[in-house]
XYZ file of C-alpha atoms in Angstrom:
286
model
C 16.961 -15.521 -22.271
C 16.247 -19.084 -21.216
C 13.019 -18.185 -19.711
C 12.167 -15.884 -22.548
C 12.129 -18.857 -24.975
C 10.125 -20.939 -22.682
C 7.509 -18.323 -22.304
C 7.500 -17.476 -26.087
C 6.766 -21.185 -26.652
C 3.817 -21.258 -24.274
C 2.369 -18.150 -26.167
C 3.068 -19.558 -29.540
C 1.390 -22.791 -28.865
C -1.511 -21.248 -26.988
C -2.250 -19.184 -30.290
C -1.851 -22.212 -32.575
C 1.185 -20.777 -34.383
C 3.729 -23.199 -35.953
C 7.458 -22.817 -35.752
C 7.314 -21.858 -39.435
C 4.765 -19.071 -38.882
C 6.386 -17.612 -35.881
C 9.868 -17.561 -37.301
C 8.980 -16.415 -40.783
C 10.940 -13.480 -42.164
C 13.437 -13.297 -39.348
C 15.128 -16.565 -38.320
C 15.084 -20.178 -39.171
C 12.788 -22.703 -37.432
C 15.795 -24.591 -36.029
C 17.033 -21.279 -34.365
C 13.635 -20.559 -32.883
C 13.264 -24.185 -31.603
C 16.720 -23.919 -29.839
C 15.622 -20.565 -28.431
C 12.399 -22.095 -26.981
C 14.301 -24.951 -25.423
C 16.777 -22.551 -23.862
C 19.762 -23.757 -25.938
C 20.519 -20.583 -27.613
C 19.639 -16.740 -27.719
C 18.252 -14.551 -30.520
C 18.945 -10.817 -31.266
C 16.610 -8.219 -29.831
C 15.255 -7.439 -33.479
C 14.468 -11.045 -34.186
C 12.742 -11.537 -30.964
C 10.530 -8.420 -31.526
C 9.687 -9.724 -35.096
C 8.886 -13.149 -33.799
C 6.624 -11.618 -31.071
C 4.921 -9.610 -33.994
C 4.549 -12.831 -35.915
C 2.294 -14.287 -33.209
C 0.472 -11.099 -32.480
C 1.759 -10.462 -29.046
C 2.872 -6.950 -27.842
C 5.879 -6.406 -25.742
C 4.089 -5.379 -22.786
C 1.843 -8.356 -22.909
C 4.750 -10.617 -23.114
C 6.331 -8.830 -20.103
C 3.113 -9.322 -18.124
C 2.904 -12.951 -18.799
C 6.706 -13.466 -18.248
C 6.379 -11.682 -14.894
C 3.410 -14.067 -13.862
C 5.126 -17.150 -14.903
C 8.564 -16.446 -13.497
C 7.882 -14.229 -10.605
C 11.294 -12.446 -10.870
C 13.358 -11.804 -7.751
C 12.612 -8.113 -7.967
C 8.806 -8.633 -8.135
C 8.841 -11.134 -5.159
C 11.064 -8.678 -3.075
C 8.638 -5.815 -3.863
C 5.577 -7.961 -2.996
C 6.930 -9.538 0.139
C 8.383 -5.991 1.452
C 5.028 -4.429 1.093
C 3.264 -7.285 2.884
C 5.782 -6.957 5.630
C 5.229 -3.176 5.979
C 1.490 -3.594 6.043
C 1.705 -6.413 8.709
C 4.465 -4.541 10.787
C 6.505 -7.657 10.336
C 9.764 -6.589 11.868
C 11.523 -9.935 11.638
C 10.842 -10.181 7.844
C 12.066 -6.791 7.421
C 15.230 -7.307 9.426
C 15.973 -10.445 7.325
C 15.568 -8.493 4.074
C 18.031 -5.944 5.495
C 20.525 -8.546 6.627
C 20.328 -10.399 3.459
C 20.932 -7.160 1.481
C 23.993 -6.280 3.539
C 25.443 -9.732 3.011
C 24.914 -9.347 -0.831
C 26.557 -5.857 -0.688
C 29.728 -7.506 0.763
C 29.769 -9.847 -2.269
C 28.876 -7.362 -4.820
C 30.270 -3.780 -3.328
C 29.780 -2.097 -6.730
C 26.159 -3.069 -7.432
C 24.382 0.124 -6.809
C 20.877 -1.473 -6.767
C 21.822 -3.507 -3.606
C 22.725 -0.325 -1.681
C 19.509 1.461 -2.973
C 17.378 -1.494 -1.957
C 18.906 -1.648 1.595
C 18.222 2.039 1.950
C 14.414 1.439 1.180
C 14.330 -1.472 3.620
C 15.777 0.836 6.300
C 13.058 3.545 5.316
C 10.394 0.967 5.513
C 11.575 -0.178 9.002
C 11.622 3.458 10.064
C 8.145 4.002 8.822
C 7.075 1.228 11.100
C 9.312 1.955 14.063
C 10.367 5.692 14.130
C 13.005 4.859 16.797
C 15.175 3.303 13.897
C 16.471 6.204 12.252
C 17.738 6.004 8.655
C 21.358 7.435 8.373
C 21.409 10.675 6.459
C 24.177 9.526 4.276
C 21.868 6.797 2.882
C 19.129 9.130 2.277
C 21.566 11.507 0.656
C 22.682 8.736 -1.631
C 19.158 7.738 -2.672
C 18.366 11.435 -3.352
C 21.531 11.976 -5.471
C 20.851 8.948 -7.435
C 17.241 10.024 -8.319
C 18.376 13.441 -9.282
C 21.231 11.872 -11.498
C 18.798 9.803 -13.553
C 17.415 11.798 -16.500
C 14.645 9.313 -17.534
C 12.960 7.396 -14.529
C 11.734 3.995 -15.133
C 9.677 1.695 -12.809
C 12.705 1.118 -10.566
C 13.198 4.905 -9.789
C 9.471 5.286 -9.282
C 9.504 2.429 -6.761
C 12.553 4.018 -4.953
C 10.730 7.442 -4.794
C 7.350 5.897 -3.708
C 9.124 4.223 -0.710
C 11.234 7.081 0.292
C 8.736 9.770 0.918
C 8.720 9.400 4.761
C 12.363 10.412 5.102
C 12.554 13.321 2.662
C 12.234 16.925 3.557
C 9.124 18.742 2.311
C 11.249 20.768 -0.065
C 13.175 17.768 -1.544
C 9.708 15.878 -1.694
C 8.123 18.654 -3.687
C 11.002 19.139 -6.037
C 11.363 15.498 -6.738
C 7.792 15.201 -7.441
C 8.032 18.059 -10.033
C 11.071 16.342 -11.484
C 9.219 13.000 -11.646
C 6.470 14.250 -13.899
C 9.037 15.358 -16.382
C 11.491 12.412 -15.884
C 9.283 9.180 -16.014
C 9.490 7.431 -19.133
C 6.296 7.603 -21.237
C 4.151 7.712 -18.081
C 1.199 8.978 -19.893
C 1.140 5.979 -22.370
C 2.269 3.015 -20.168
C -0.476 2.061 -17.745
C 1.818 0.652 -15.160
C 4.093 3.770 -15.018
C 0.956 5.925 -15.072
C -0.416 3.986 -11.992
C 2.961 4.289 -10.163
C 2.911 7.967 -10.856
C -0.465 8.295 -9.454
C 0.332 6.281 -6.361
C 3.466 8.434 -5.705
C 1.498 11.667 -6.035
C -1.021 10.284 -3.537
C 1.738 9.791 -1.145
C 3.068 13.152 -1.663
C -0.329 14.697 -0.920
C -0.689 12.806 2.285
C 2.804 13.975 3.388
C 2.006 17.533 2.528
C -1.409 17.443 4.342
C 0.216 15.890 7.498
C 3.008 18.665 7.374
C 0.299 21.383 6.904
C 1.782 22.254 3.478
C -1.679 22.827 2.158
C -0.836 24.845 -1.010
C 1.349 22.150 -2.225
C -1.130 19.451 -1.491
C -3.620 21.255 -3.476
C -1.277 21.632 -6.299
C -0.713 17.958 -6.592
C -4.385 16.904 -5.960
C -5.041 18.995 -9.134
C -2.567 17.155 -11.046
C -4.062 13.742 -9.763
C -7.513 15.038 -11.042
C -6.018 15.576 -14.454
C -4.591 12.250 -14.872
C -8.127 10.733 -14.977
C -7.690 7.064 -13.932
C -10.266 4.529 -14.992
C -13.303 3.620 -12.961
C -11.618 0.203 -12.198
C -9.083 2.072 -10.197
C -11.355 2.085 -7.100
C -8.593 1.873 -4.508
C -6.677 4.844 -5.718
C -10.025 6.768 -6.118
C -10.813 6.171 -2.414
C -7.382 7.347 -1.244
C -7.649 10.460 -3.228
C -11.243 11.249 -1.745
C -9.736 10.541 1.700
C -6.962 13.115 1.093
C -9.404 15.686 -0.144
C -11.360 15.190 2.917
C -8.123 15.356 5.031
C -7.256 18.559 3.262
C -10.707 20.095 3.949
C -10.351 18.997 7.700
C -7.047 20.812 7.956
C -8.745 23.887 6.349
C -11.111 23.953 9.271
C -13.914 21.824 8.008
C -14.421 19.525 10.957
C -17.264 17.655 9.181
C -14.849 16.261 6.931
C -13.739 13.830 9.700
C -16.959 11.898 9.083
C -16.014 11.410 5.443
C -12.475 10.252 6.297
C -13.872 7.635 8.415
C -16.260 6.459 5.851
C -13.497 6.043 3.367
C -11.431 4.130 5.838
C -14.614 1.801 6.344
C -14.861 1.263 2.610
C -11.222 0.196 2.303
C -11.969 -2.330 5.168
C -15.065 -3.685 3.277
C -12.605 -4.126 0.237
C -10.270 -6.055 2.483
C -7.703 -3.510 2.376
C -7.229 -3.736 6.212
C -3.436 -2.753 6.280
C -4.086 0.376 4.326
C -7.217 1.191 6.402
C -5.333 0.934 9.720
C -2.457 3.034 8.382
C -4.850 5.884 7.424
C -6.669 5.683 10.570
C -3.307 5.896 12.375
C -2.585 9.173 10.450
C -5.755 10.838 11.736
C -6.205 9.323 15.115
C -4.904 12.364 16.985
C -7.797 14.428 15.475
C -10.591 11.699 15.728
C -12.181 13.142 18.970
C -11.436 16.804 18.349
């Protein structure tokens, strides 16, 4: 809670609220001052009331907290994604080795095992000679099925595991995801992750010629109605629709796919553009 107090103080002072105003009706000014200095903690109820007193919503606090502190999880996710896009095997292997060492120190910490499985999957996605042990995939799948309400962590696991799941498991988990994700319709970040996950599922289904399932999930994507600001996701969906049409026999759709890849390059999404081109490279000259 030490960093919580520090960030709370930054927000309070930026909004010109005094200690008296921020603590009114919940805790003493002295308690709040100690909390802001990292000398003590406060109850969840008191913390929520103090946030309300300075007109800050919980998700706003979380976003600012993440930006200021850059938690280990956020840093790991960001660096893992960058290593994947750049095919940086040295970085990926370092992630895996570090996690294996952590697992020896904390053998009962489930997230370390799950994170190591994800790194193995990312490595496999870049180099398919490095197979992911079946027991690791089964452990991940069993975990996802065991969780009744998915949060962002479960979404992150699922998003990064699609390349090692069977089509049947992928489709089943995708359907389960839509009923298990916590408040995905209200929380923008969860909603965006669900959208990204479904885009991945559609791509896998099309590549595997499971076109009926691809169409089903594209219809769900259309119903989610992302904002106009989500340009990247809109381009990927259009690419997938063109890929679907191509697989259905419309060879003219190849031109559209190449145009969408070019759009991504112009948006400086070079890594993603290269990955998409790689997925259709066998069909380009057909």
